[in-house]
mmCIF file of N, CA, C and O in Angstrom:
data_model
loop_
_atom_site.group_PDB
_atom_site.id
_atom_site.type_symbol
_atom_site.label_atom_id
_atom_site.label_comp_id
_atom_site.label_asym_id
_atom_site.label_seq_id
_atom_site.Cartn_x
_atom_site.Cartn_y
_atom_site.Cartn_z
ATOM 1 N N MET A 1 9.457 -12.516 15.352
ATOM 2 C CA MET A 1 8.576 -11.367 15.774
ATOM 3 C C MET A 1 8.237 -12.415 13.893
ATOM 4 O O MET A 1 9.156 -12.648 13.058
ATOM 5 N N ALA A 2 7.326 -11.943 13.696
ATOM 6 C CA ALA A 2 6.797 -12.203 12.226
ATOM 7 C C ALA A 2 6.926 -11.569 11.337
ATOM 8 O O ALA A 2 6.753 -9.895 10.749
ATOM 9 N N ARG A 3 6.953 -12.147 10.602
ATOM 10 C CA ARG A 3 7.195 -10.955 9.326
ATOM 11 C C ARG A 3 6.018 -10.491 7.756
ATOM 12 O O ARG A 3 5.323 -11.355 8.300
ATOM 13 N N TRP A 4 5.673 -9.421 7.184
ATOM 14 C CA TRP A 4 4.568 -8.818 6.920
ATOM 15 C C TRP A 4 4.532 -8.202 5.670
ATOM 16 O O TRP A 4 5.597 -7.950 5.699
ATOM 17 N N ILE A 5 3.755 -8.150 4.765
ATOM 18 C CA ILE A 5 3.781 -7.810 3.773
ATOM 19 C C ILE A 5 2.222 -7.007 2.968
ATOM 20 O O ILE A 5 1.531 -7.971 3.902
ATOM 21 N N VAL A 6 2.765 -5.992 2.827
ATOM 22 C CA VAL A 6 1.292 -5.477 1.746
ATOM 23 C C VAL A 6 0.733 -5.253 0.507
ATOM 24 O O VAL A 6 2.245 -5.195 0.603
ATOM 25 N N LEU A 7 -0.060 -6.101 0.521
ATOM 26 C CA LEU A 7 0.455 -6.086 -1.070
ATOM 27 C C LEU A 7 -1.362 -5.211 -1.843
ATOM 28 O O LEU A 7 -1.541 -4.754 -1.239
ATOM 29 N N ALA A 8 -0.874 -4.824 -3.686
ATOM 30 C CA ALA A 8 -1.751 -4.412 -4.006
ATOM 31 C C ALA A 8 -2.243 -4.638 -5.166
ATOM 32 O O ALA A 8 -0.831 -5.248 -6.205
ATOM 33 N N ILE A 9 -3.684 -5.853 -5.025
ATOM 34 C CA ILE A 9 -3.685 -6.541 -6.695
ATOM 35 C C ILE A 9 -4.487 -5.361 -6.729
ATOM 36 O O ILE A 9 -5.716 -4.968 -6.567
ATOM 37 N N PRO A 10 -4.895 -4.426 -8.591
ATOM 38 C CA PRO A 10 -5.288 -3.913 -9.016
ATOM 39 C C PRO A 10 -5.790 -4.707 -10.029
ATOM 40 O O PRO A 10 -6.482 -6.335 -9.777
ATOM 41 N N VAL A 11 -7.270 -3.902 -9.000
ATOM 42 C CA VAL A 11 -9.064 -4.539 -9.851
ATOM 43 C C VAL A 11 -10.056 -4.610 -10.501
ATOM 44 O O VAL A 11 -9.888 -4.683 -11.919
ATOM 45 N N ASP A 12 -9.580 -2.772 -10.956
ATOM 46 C CA ASP A 12 -10.872 -2.409 -11.532
ATOM 47 C C ASP A 12 -9.760 -0.847 -12.834
ATOM 48 O O ASP A 12 -8.410 -0.124 -11.483
ATOM 49 N N GLY A 13 -9.405 -0.657 -14.004
ATOM 50 C CA GLY A 13 -9.106 0.497 -13.874
ATOM 51 C C GLY A 13 -7.793 0.667 -14.444
ATOM 52 O O GLY A 13 -6.967 2.108 -14.664
ATOM 53 N N VAL A 14 -6.877 -0.371 -14.863
ATOM 54 C CA VAL A 14 -5.415 -0.297 -14.339
ATOM 55 C C VAL A 14 -4.737 -0.508 -15.804
ATOM 56 O O VAL A 14 -5.810 -2.072 -15.967
ATOM 57 N N ALA A 15 -4.106 -0.301 -16.985
ATOM 58 C CA ALA A 15 -3.518 -0.539 -18.260
ATOM 59 C C ALA A 15 -3.490 -1.589 -17.615
ATOM 60 O O ALA A 15 -2.790 -2.417 -16.723
ATOM 61 N N GLU A 16 -3.164 -2.598 -18.757
ATOM 62 C CA GLU A 16 -3.082 -3.914 -18.649
ATOM 63 C C GLU A 16 -0.926 -4.524 -18.357
ATOM 64 O O GLU A 16 -0.536 -5.340 -17.121
ATOM 65 N N ALA A 17 -0.594 -3.563 -18.684
ATOM 66 C CA ALA A 17 1.027 -3.042 -18.593
ATOM 67 C C ALA A 17 1.690 -2.952 -17.253
ATOM 68 O O ALA A 17 2.311 -3.374 -16.992
ATOM 69 N N SER A 18 0.024 -2.565 -16.265
ATOM 70 C CA SER A 18 0.520 -2.416 -15.210
ATOM 71 C C SER A 18 -0.269 -3.263 -14.204
ATOM 72 O O SER A 18 -0.563 -2.945 -12.976
ATOM 73 N N ARG A 19 -0.713 -4.288 -14.042
ATOM 74 C CA ARG A 19 -1.873 -4.916 -13.693
ATOM 75 C C ARG A 19 -1.470 -6.159 -12.583
ATOM 76 O O ARG A 19 -2.477 -7.286 -11.463
ATOM 77 N N ASP A 20 0.293 -6.551 -12.202
ATOM 78 C CA ASP A 20 0.861 -6.999 -11.260
ATOM 79 C C ASP A 20 1.074 -6.642 -9.778
ATOM 80 O O ASP A 20 0.428 -5.207 -10.090
ATOM 81 N N ALA A 21 0.761 -7.830 -8.963
ATOM 82 C CA ALA A 21 0.664 -7.356 -7.662
ATOM 83 C C ALA A 21 1.718 -6.808 -7.368
ATOM 84 O O ALA A 21 3.051 -7.273 -8.532
ATOM 85 N N ARG A 22 1.692 -5.699 -6.670
ATOM 86 C CA ARG A 22 3.416 -5.313 -6.239
ATOM 87 C C ARG A 22 2.509 -5.063 -4.452
ATOM 88 O O ARG A 22 2.024 -5.157 -3.617
ATOM 89 N N THR A 23 4.250 -5.636 -4.705
ATOM 90 C CA THR A 23 4.118 -5.469 -2.987
ATOM 91 C C THR A 23 4.284 -3.274 -1.758
ATOM 92 O O THR A 23 5.716 -2.584 -2.663
ATOM 93 N N VAL A 24 3.378 -2.815 -1.111
ATOM 94 C CA VAL A 24 3.496 -1.759 -0.689
ATOM 95 C C VAL A 24 4.234 -1.405 0.686
ATOM 96 O O VAL A 24 5.304 -0.296 0.121
ATOM 97 N N THR A 25 4.486 -2.246 1.217
ATOM 98 C CA THR A 25 5.152 -2.378 2.555
ATOM 99 C C THR A 25 5.524 -3.801 2.837
ATOM 100 O O THR A 25 4.988 -4.570 3.159
ATOM 101 N N GLU A 26 6.727 -3.971 4.060
ATOM 102 C CA GLU A 26 7.714 -4.156 4.245
ATOM 103 C C GLU A 26 7.909 -4.806 5.634
ATOM 104 O O GLU A 26 8.457 -3.747 6.387
ATOM 105 N N LEU A 27 8.090 -5.739 6.917
ATOM 106 C CA LEU A 27 7.329 -4.823 8.077
ATOM 107 C C LEU A 27 7.757 -6.723 8.633
ATOM 108 O O LEU A 27 7.591 -6.932 8.519
ATOM 109 N N GLU A 28 8.598 -6.687 10.134
ATOM 110 C CA GLU A 28 8.542 -7.253 11.086
ATOM 111 C C GLU A 28 8.336 -7.054 11.694
ATOM 112 O O GLU A 28 8.493 -5.517 13.114
ATOM 113 N N GLY A 29 6.904 -7.220 12.904
ATOM 114 C CA GLY A 29 6.407 -6.681 13.828
ATOM 115 C C GLY A 29 5.351 -7.356 14.051
ATOM 116 O O GLY A 29 5.298 -9.007 13.213
ATOM 117 N N THR A 30 4.069 -7.498 15.305
ATOM 118 C CA THR A 30 3.061 -7.742 15.805
ATOM 119 C C THR A 30 1.284 -7.302 14.328
ATOM 120 O O THR A 30 2.183 -7.685 13.624
ATOM 121 N N ALA A 31 0.624 -8.553 15.406
ATOM 122 C CA ALA A 31 -0.095 -8.873 14.464
ATOM 123 C C ALA A 31 -0.885 -7.162 14.664
ATOM 124 O O ALA A 31 -1.873 -6.465 13.289
ATOM 125 N N GLU A 32 -0.772 -6.797 14.934
ATOM 126 C CA GLU A 32 -1.531 -5.539 15.407
ATOM 127 C C GLU A 32 -0.626 -4.308 14.666
ATOM 128 O O GLU A 32 -0.570 -2.918 14.016
ATOM 129 N N GLU A 33 0.526 -4.635 15.162
ATOM 130 C CA GLU A 33 1.409 -3.230 13.702
ATOM 131 C C GLU A 33 1.336 -3.481 12.219
ATOM 132 O O GLU A 33 1.491 -2.601 11.680
ATOM 133 N N ALA A 34 1.194 -5.293 12.248
ATOM 134 C CA ALA A 34 1.344 -5.619 11.270
ATOM 135 C C ALA A 34 -0.551 -4.851 9.987
ATOM 136 O O ALA A 34 -0.271 -3.764 8.978
ATOM 137 N N ALA A 35 -1.798 -4.763 10.522
ATOM 138 C CA ALA A 35 -2.860 -4.298 10.730
ATOM 139 C C ALA A 35 -2.815 -2.745 10.908
ATOM 140 O O ALA A 35 -3.220 -2.288 9.810
ATOM 141 N N ALA A 36 -2.403 -2.323 11.944
ATOM 142 C CA ALA A 36 -1.987 -0.238 11.170
ATOM 143 C C ALA A 36 -1.055 -0.165 10.396
ATOM 144 O O ALA A 36 -1.539 1.032 9.803
ATOM 145 N N ALA A 37 -0.301 -1.347 9.862
ATOM 146 C CA ALA A 37 0.936 -1.165 8.695
ATOM 147 C C ALA A 37 -0.563 -1.418 7.076
ATOM 148 O O ALA A 37 -0.608 0.113 6.582
ATOM 149 N N LEU A 38 -1.295 -1.799 7.710
ATOM 150 C CA LEU A 38 -2.051 -2.398 6.135
ATOM 151 C C LEU A 38 -3.900 -0.331 5.835
ATOM 152 O O LEU A 38 -3.528 -0.493 5.269
ATOM 153 N N VAL A 39 -4.123 -0.348 7.568
ATOM 154 C CA VAL A 39 -4.728 0.669 7.964
ATOM 155 C C VAL A 39 -4.303 1.453 6.949
ATOM 156 O O VAL A 39 -5.033 2.498 6.014
ATOM 157 N N HIS A 40 -3.002 2.050 7.196
ATOM 158 C CA HIS A 40 -1.930 2.941 6.524
ATOM 159 C C HIS A 40 -2.014 3.765 5.317
ATOM 160 O O HIS A 40 -2.368 3.539 4.491
ATOM 161 N N SER A 41 -1.619 1.954 4.171
ATOM 162 C CA SER A 41 -1.359 2.163 3.152
ATOM 163 C C SER A 41 -2.525 1.942 2.643
ATOM 164 O O SER A 41 -3.094 2.878 1.362
ATOM 165 N N THR A 42 -3.852 2.143 2.941
ATOM 166 C CA THR A 42 -5.289 2.134 2.063
ATOM 167 C C THR A 42 -5.325 4.147 2.043
ATOM 168 O O THR A 42 -5.775 4.045 1.501
ATOM 169 N N ARG A 43 -5.215 4.590 3.088
ATOM 170 C CA ARG A 43 -4.945 6.207 3.457
ATOM 171 C C ARG A 43 -3.505 6.593 2.445
ATOM 172 O O ARG A 43 -3.547 7.978 1.601
ATOM 173 N N THR A 44 -2.880 6.326 1.732
ATOM 174 C CA THR A 44 -1.775 6.543 1.551
ATOM 175 C C THR A 44 -1.009 5.949 -0.120
ATOM 176 O O THR A 44 -0.940 6.623 -0.794
ATOM 177 N N PHE A 45 -1.667 4.288 0.290
ATOM 178 C CA PHE A 45 -1.588 4.410 -1.828
ATOM 179 C C PHE A 45 -2.137 5.661 -2.997
ATOM 180 O O PHE A 45 -3.401 5.403 -2.260
ATOM 181 N N ASP A 46 -1.668 4.793 -3.621
ATOM 182 C CA ASP A 46 -1.474 6.040 -4.586
ATOM 183 C C ASP A 46 -1.808 5.672 -5.964
ATOM 184 O O ASP A 46 -2.201 5.755 -6.778
ATOM 185 N N HIS A 47 -0.600 4.009 -6.572
ATOM 186 C CA HIS A 47 -1.154 3.343 -7.742
ATOM 187 C C HIS A 47 -0.430 4.694 -8.793
ATOM 188 O O HIS A 47 0.622 5.722 -8.208
ATOM 189 N N THR A 48 -0.580 5.363 -10.166
ATOM 190 C CA THR A 48 -0.395 6.231 -10.922
ATOM 191 C C THR A 48 -0.798 7.691 -10.508
ATOM 192 O O THR A 48 -1.134 8.142 -11.151
ATOM 193 N N ILE A 49 -2.010 7.716 -9.608
ATOM 194 C CA ILE A 49 -2.985 8.174 -9.294
ATOM 195 C C ILE A 49 -1.654 9.392 -8.592
ATOM 196 O O ILE A 49 -2.166 9.110 -7.633
ATOM 197 N N ARG A 50 -1.126 11.013 -8.936
ATOM 198 C CA ARG A 50 -0.424 11.643 -8.205
ATOM 199 C C ARG A 50 -1.118 11.907 -7.415
ATOM 200 O O ARG A 50 -1.005 12.280 -5.819
ATOM 201 N N LYS A 51 -2.082 12.646 -7.726
ATOM 202 C CA LYS A 51 -2.930 13.731 -6.250
ATOM 203 C C LYS A 51 -4.808 13.104 -6.812
ATOM 204 O O LYS A 51 -4.852 13.577 -7.835
ATOM 205 N N ALA A 52 -5.023 11.586 -6.118
ATOM 206 C CA ALA A 52 -6.522 11.957 -5.829
ATOM 207 C C ALA A 52 -7.508 12.757 -5.522
ATOM 208 O O ALA A 52 -7.402 13.667 -4.482
ATOM 209 N N ARG A 53 -8.238 12.770 -6.373
ATOM 210 C CA ARG A 53 -9.285 13.499 -5.726
ATOM 211 C C ARG A 53 -10.780 13.234 -4.547
ATOM 212 O O ARG A 53 -10.966 14.163 -4.053
ATOM 213 N N ARG A 54 -10.573 12.309 -4.825
ATOM 214 C CA ARG A 54 -11.338 10.938 -3.916
ATOM 215 C C ARG A 54 -10.838 9.599 -3.053
ATOM 216 O O ARG A 54 -10.423 8.907 -4.314
ATOM 217 N N ARG A 55 -10.811 9.583 -2.899
ATOM 218 C CA ARG A 55 -10.068 8.547 -2.163
ATOM 219 C C ARG A 55 -11.295 7.094 -0.973
ATOM 220 O O ARG A 55 -12.272 7.905 -0.986
ATOM 221 N N GLU A 56 -11.976 6.083 -1.382
ATOM 222 C CA GLU A 56 -12.722 5.185 -1.002
ATOM 223 C C GLU A 56 -11.912 4.293 -0.769
ATOM 224 O O GLU A 56 -11.561 3.202 -1.531
ATOM 225 N N VAL A 57 -12.361 3.144 0.245
ATOM 226 C CA VAL A 57 -11.323 2.162 0.519
ATOM 227 C C VAL A 57 -12.811 1.433 1.775
ATOM 228 O O VAL A 57 -13.533 1.782 2.448
ATOM 229 N N PHE A 58 -12.803 0.627 1.872
ATOM 230 C CA PHE A 58 -14.494 -0.382 1.451
ATOM 231 C C PHE A 58 -13.032 -1.972 2.630
ATOM 232 O O PHE A 58 -12.096 -1.979 1.550
ATOM 233 N N GLN A 59 -13.698 -1.755 3.896
ATOM 234 C CA GLN A 59 -12.940 -3.126 4.483
ATOM 235 C C GLN A 59 -14.008 -4.330 3.746
ATOM 236 O O GLN A 59 -14.874 -4.601 4.052
ATOM 237 N N CYS A 60 -13.032 -5.348 3.331
ATOM 238 C CA CYS A 60 -13.729 -6.375 2.591
ATOM 239 C C CYS A 60 -13.807 -8.137 4.080
ATOM 240 O O CYS A 60 -14.022 -8.407 4.095
ATOM 241 N N SER A 61 -12.350 -7.917 4.782
ATOM 242 C CA SER A 61 -12.371 -8.656 5.981
ATOM 243 C C SER A 61 -10.936 -7.860 7.070
ATOM 244 O O SER A 61 -10.653 -7.174 6.364
ATOM 245 N N GLU A 62 -10.561 -8.788 8.646
ATOM 246 C CA GLU A 62 -10.179 -7.915 8.896
ATOM 247 C C GLU A 62 -8.700 -7.598 8.043
ATOM 248 O O GLU A 62 -6.972 -7.368 8.394
ATOM 249 N N ARG A 63 -7.612 -7.886 7.206
ATOM 250 C CA ARG A 63 -6.565 -8.023 6.339
ATOM 251 C C ARG A 63 -6.610 -7.493 4.932
ATOM 252 O O ARG A 63 -5.747 -8.018 3.897
ATOM 253 N N SER A 64 -7.722 -7.893 4.775
ATOM 254 C CA SER A 64 -8.138 -6.938 3.329
ATOM 255 C C SER A 64 -9.017 -5.674 2.675
ATOM 256 O O SER A 64 -10.248 -5.644 3.753
ATOM 257 N N TYR A 65 -8.513 -5.070 2.655
ATOM 258 C CA TYR A 65 -8.899 -3.641 1.619
ATOM 259 C C TYR A 65 -9.254 -3.184 0.351
ATOM 260 O O TYR A 65 -8.648 -3.849 -0.016
ATOM 261 N N TYR A 66 -10.503 -2.453 -0.362
ATOM 262 C CA TYR A 66 -10.656 -2.607 -1.692
ATOM 263 C C TYR A 66 -10.582 -1.040 -1.570
ATOM 264 O O TYR A 66 -11.189 -0.040 -0.773
ATOM 265 N N VAL A 67 -9.650 -0.610 -2.330
ATOM 266 C CA VAL A 67 -8.851 1.418 -2.810
ATOM 267 C C VAL A 67 -9.479 1.532 -4.209
ATOM 268 O O VAL A 67 -9.125 0.829 -4.826
ATOM 269 N N ARG A 68 -10.745 2.295 -3.872
ATOM 270 C CA ARG A 68 -11.410 3.739 -5.373
ATOM 271 C C ARG A 68 -10.202 4.358 -4.851
ATOM 272 O O ARG A 68 -11.119 5.841 -4.332
ATOM 273 N N LEU A 69 -9.319 4.887 -6.053
ATOM 274 C CA LEU A 69 -9.030 5.643 -6.261
ATOM 275 C C LEU A 69 -9.083 6.597 -7.863
ATOM 276 O O LEU A 69 -9.514 6.601 -8.452
ATOM 277 N N HIS A 70 -9.832 7.990 -7.037
ATOM 278 C CA HIS A 70 -10.479 8.845 -8.361
ATOM 279 C C HIS A 70 -9.457 9.738 -8.625
ATOM 280 O O HIS A 70 -9.886 11.281 -7.961
ATOM 281 N N GLY A 71 -8.944 10.101 -9.763
ATOM 282 C CA GLY A 71 -8.507 11.072 -10.804
ATOM 283 C C GLY A 71 -8.562 12.410 -10.831
ATOM 284 O O GLY A 71 -10.415 11.880 -11.360
ATOM 285 N N LEU A 72 -8.250 12.726 -11.902
ATOM 286 C CA LEU A 72 -8.978 13.785 -12.987
ATOM 287 C C LEU A 72 -9.430 13.304 -14.217
ATOM 288 O O LEU A 72 -10.573 13.354 -14.454
ATOM 289 N N VAL A 73 -9.170 12.949 -14.568
ATOM 290 C CA VAL A 73 -9.274 11.073 -15.533
ATOM 291 C C VAL A 73 -9.482 10.128 -15.767
ATOM 292 O O VAL A 73 -10.588 9.850 -16.290
ATOM 293 N N ASN A 74 -9.433 8.919 -14.682
ATOM 294 C CA ASN A 74 -9.876 7.743 -14.967
ATOM 295 C C ASN A 74 -9.529 7.190 -12.609
ATOM 296 O O ASN A 74 -9.274 8.077 -12.362
ATOM 297 N N THR A 75 -10.387 6.324 -12.888
ATOM 298 C CA THR A 75 -10.504 5.727 -11.442
ATOM 299 C C THR A 75 -9.691 5.066 -11.592
ATOM 300 O O THR A 75 -9.842 4.439 -12.498
ATOM 301 N N THR A 76 -9.024 4.314 -10.314
ATOM 302 C CA THR A 76 -8.695 2.718 -10.480
ATOM 303 C C THR A 76 -9.149 2.072 -9.407
ATOM 304 O O THR A 76 -9.935 2.808 -7.664
ATOM 305 N N GLY A 77 -9.337 1.052 -8.600
ATOM 306 C CA GLY A 77 -9.409 0.446 -7.623
ATOM 307 C C GLY A 77 -7.840 -1.244 -7.217
ATOM 308 O O GLY A 77 -7.959 -1.547 -7.836
ATOM 309 N N HIS A 78 -8.113 -1.447 -5.991
ATOM 310 C CA HIS A 78 -7.179 -2.289 -5.428
ATOM 311 C C HIS A 78 -7.051 -2.726 -4.279
ATOM 312 O O HIS A 78 -8.042 -2.212 -4.091
ATOM 313 N N LEU A 79 -7.041 -3.959 -4.615
ATOM 314 C CA LEU A 79 -7.513 -4.363 -2.847
ATOM 315 C C LEU A 79 -5.631 -4.620 -2.262
ATOM 316 O O LEU A 79 -5.225 -4.889 -3.569
ATOM 317 N N LEU A 80 -6.154 -4.045 -1.543
ATOM 318 C CA LEU A 80 -4.900 -3.570 -0.322
ATOM 319 C C LEU A 80 -4.881 -4.740 0.504
ATOM 320 O O LEU A 80 -5.813 -5.152 1.499
ATOM 321 N N GLN A 81 -4.174 -6.299 0.738
ATOM 322 C CA GLN A 81 -4.494 -7.833 2.274
ATOM 323 C C GLN A 81 -3.361 -7.761 2.572
ATOM 324 O O GLN A 81 -1.888 -7.137 1.912
ATOM 325 N N LEU A 82 -2.994 -8.014 3.012
ATOM 326 C CA LEU A 82 -2.569 -8.238 4.468
ATOM 327 C C LEU A 82 -1.889 -10.126 4.003
ATOM 328 O O LEU A 82 -3.134 -10.545 4.112
ATOM 329 N N ALA A 83 -0.370 -9.967 4.333
ATOM 330 C CA ALA A 83 -0.290 -10.673 4.208
ATOM 331 C C ALA A 83 1.086 -11.522 4.679
ATOM 332 O O ALA A 83 1.681 -10.943 5.303
ATOM 333 N N GLU A 84 0.977 -12.767 5.395
ATOM 334 C CA GLU A 84 2.100 -12.953 6.705
ATOM 335 C C GLU A 84 3.345 -13.904 6.173
ATOM 336 O O GLU A 84 3.129 -15.192 5.187
ATOM 337 N N LEU A 85 4.570 -14.250 6.393
ATOM 338 C CA LEU A 85 5.226 -15.150 6.043
ATOM 339 C C LEU A 85 4.727 -16.268 6.392
ATOM 340 O O LEU A 85 5.198 -16.017 7.948
ATOM 341 N N VAL A 86 5.272 -17.480 5.978
ATOM 342 C CA VAL A 86 4.862 -19.161 6.664
ATOM 343 C C VAL A 86 5.985 -19.904 6.424
ATOM 344 O O VAL A 86 5.678 -21.321 7.037
ATOM 345 N N HIS A 87 6.579 -19.204 4.975
ATOM 346 C CA HIS A 87 7.629 -20.378 5.199
ATOM 347 C C HIS A 87 8.574 -19.240 4.554
ATOM 348 O O HIS A 87 8.504 -18.408 2.908
ATOM 349 N N ASP A 88 9.710 -20.287 4.775
ATOM 350 C CA ASP A 88 11.207 -19.412 4.415
ATOM 351 C C ASP A 88 12.227 -20.054 4.036
ATOM 352 O O ASP A 88 12.405 -20.591 4.947
ATOM 353 N N SER A 89 12.460 -20.689 2.713
ATOM 354 C CA SER A 89 13.358 -21.638 2.402
ATOM 355 C C SER A 89 14.856 -21.181 2.361
ATOM 356 O O SER A 89 15.791 -22.194 3.277
ATOM 357 N N ARG A 90 15.378 -20.059 3.392
ATOM 358 C CA ARG A 90 16.073 -19.514 2.926
ATOM 359 C C ARG A 90 16.573 -19.147 5.123
ATOM 360 O O ARG A 90 17.511 -19.210 5.164
ATOM 361 N N SER A 91 15.679 -19.345 5.170
ATOM 362 C CA SER A 91 15.795 -19.267 6.976
ATOM 363 C C SER A 91 15.119 -20.950 7.601
ATOM 364 O O SER A 91 13.490 -20.597 7.824
ATOM 365 N N PRO A 92 15.234 -20.803 7.858
ATOM 366 C CA PRO A 92 15.095 -22.779 8.363
ATOM 367 C C PRO A 92 14.543 -22.976 9.637
ATOM 368 O O PRO A 92 13.850 -22.852 10.471
ATOM 369 N N GLU A 93 15.161 -21.503 10.332
ATOM 370 C CA GLU A 93 14.913 -21.267 12.058
ATOM 371 C C GLU A 93 13.427 -21.116 11.801
ATOM 372 O O GLU A 93 13.471 -20.658 13.482
ATOM 373 N N ARG A 94 12.770 -20.440 11.523
ATOM 374 C CA ARG A 94 11.730 -19.382 11.304
ATOM 375 C C ARG A 94 10.372 -21.343 11.232
ATOM 376 O O ARG A 94 9.238 -20.417 11.357
ATOM 377 N N GLY A 95 11.392 -21.691 10.387
ATOM 378 C CA GLY A 95 10.103 -23.157 10.292
ATOM 379 C C GLY A 95 8.894 -22.462 9.040
ATOM 380 O O GLY A 95 9.566 -22.120 8.844
ATOM 381 N N SER A 96 8.075 -23.426 9.766
ATOM 382 C CA SER A 96 7.005 -23.899 8.445
ATOM 383 C C SER A 96 5.400 -23.721 8.692
ATOM 384 O O SER A 96 5.315 -25.254 9.662
ATOM 385 N N ARG A 97 4.306 -23.779 7.874
ATOM 386 C CA ARG A 97 3.805 -23.505 8.811
ATOM 387 C C ARG A 97 2.556 -24.439 7.549
ATOM 388 O O ARG A 97 2.045 -24.919 7.434
ATOM 389 N N GLY A 98 3.417 -24.522 6.489
ATOM 390 C CA GLY A 98 2.090 -25.035 5.386
ATOM 391 C C GLY A 98 3.067 -26.521 4.278
ATOM 392 O O GLY A 98 4.241 -27.111 4.014
#
């Protein structure tokens, strides 16, 4: 079974101290299950905005979405992207694609 992560990469309106990409979720499953986890993340990701007044979700590709969150004071934008583990030096039985 494949391992996946959903990454949130800040694009707009995020303070310099919070500009690092972060893992939103990590799972083991099929490509379809991972895609469903990505879509779910677009609906629940909130970064630092506790209560978004508005959420806009733009599909960039089958494995990435741009999420714009409008809070009371600011608006932030993040690229949420699905990534599959293709190599792990601690797990040689998984093999490597690259």
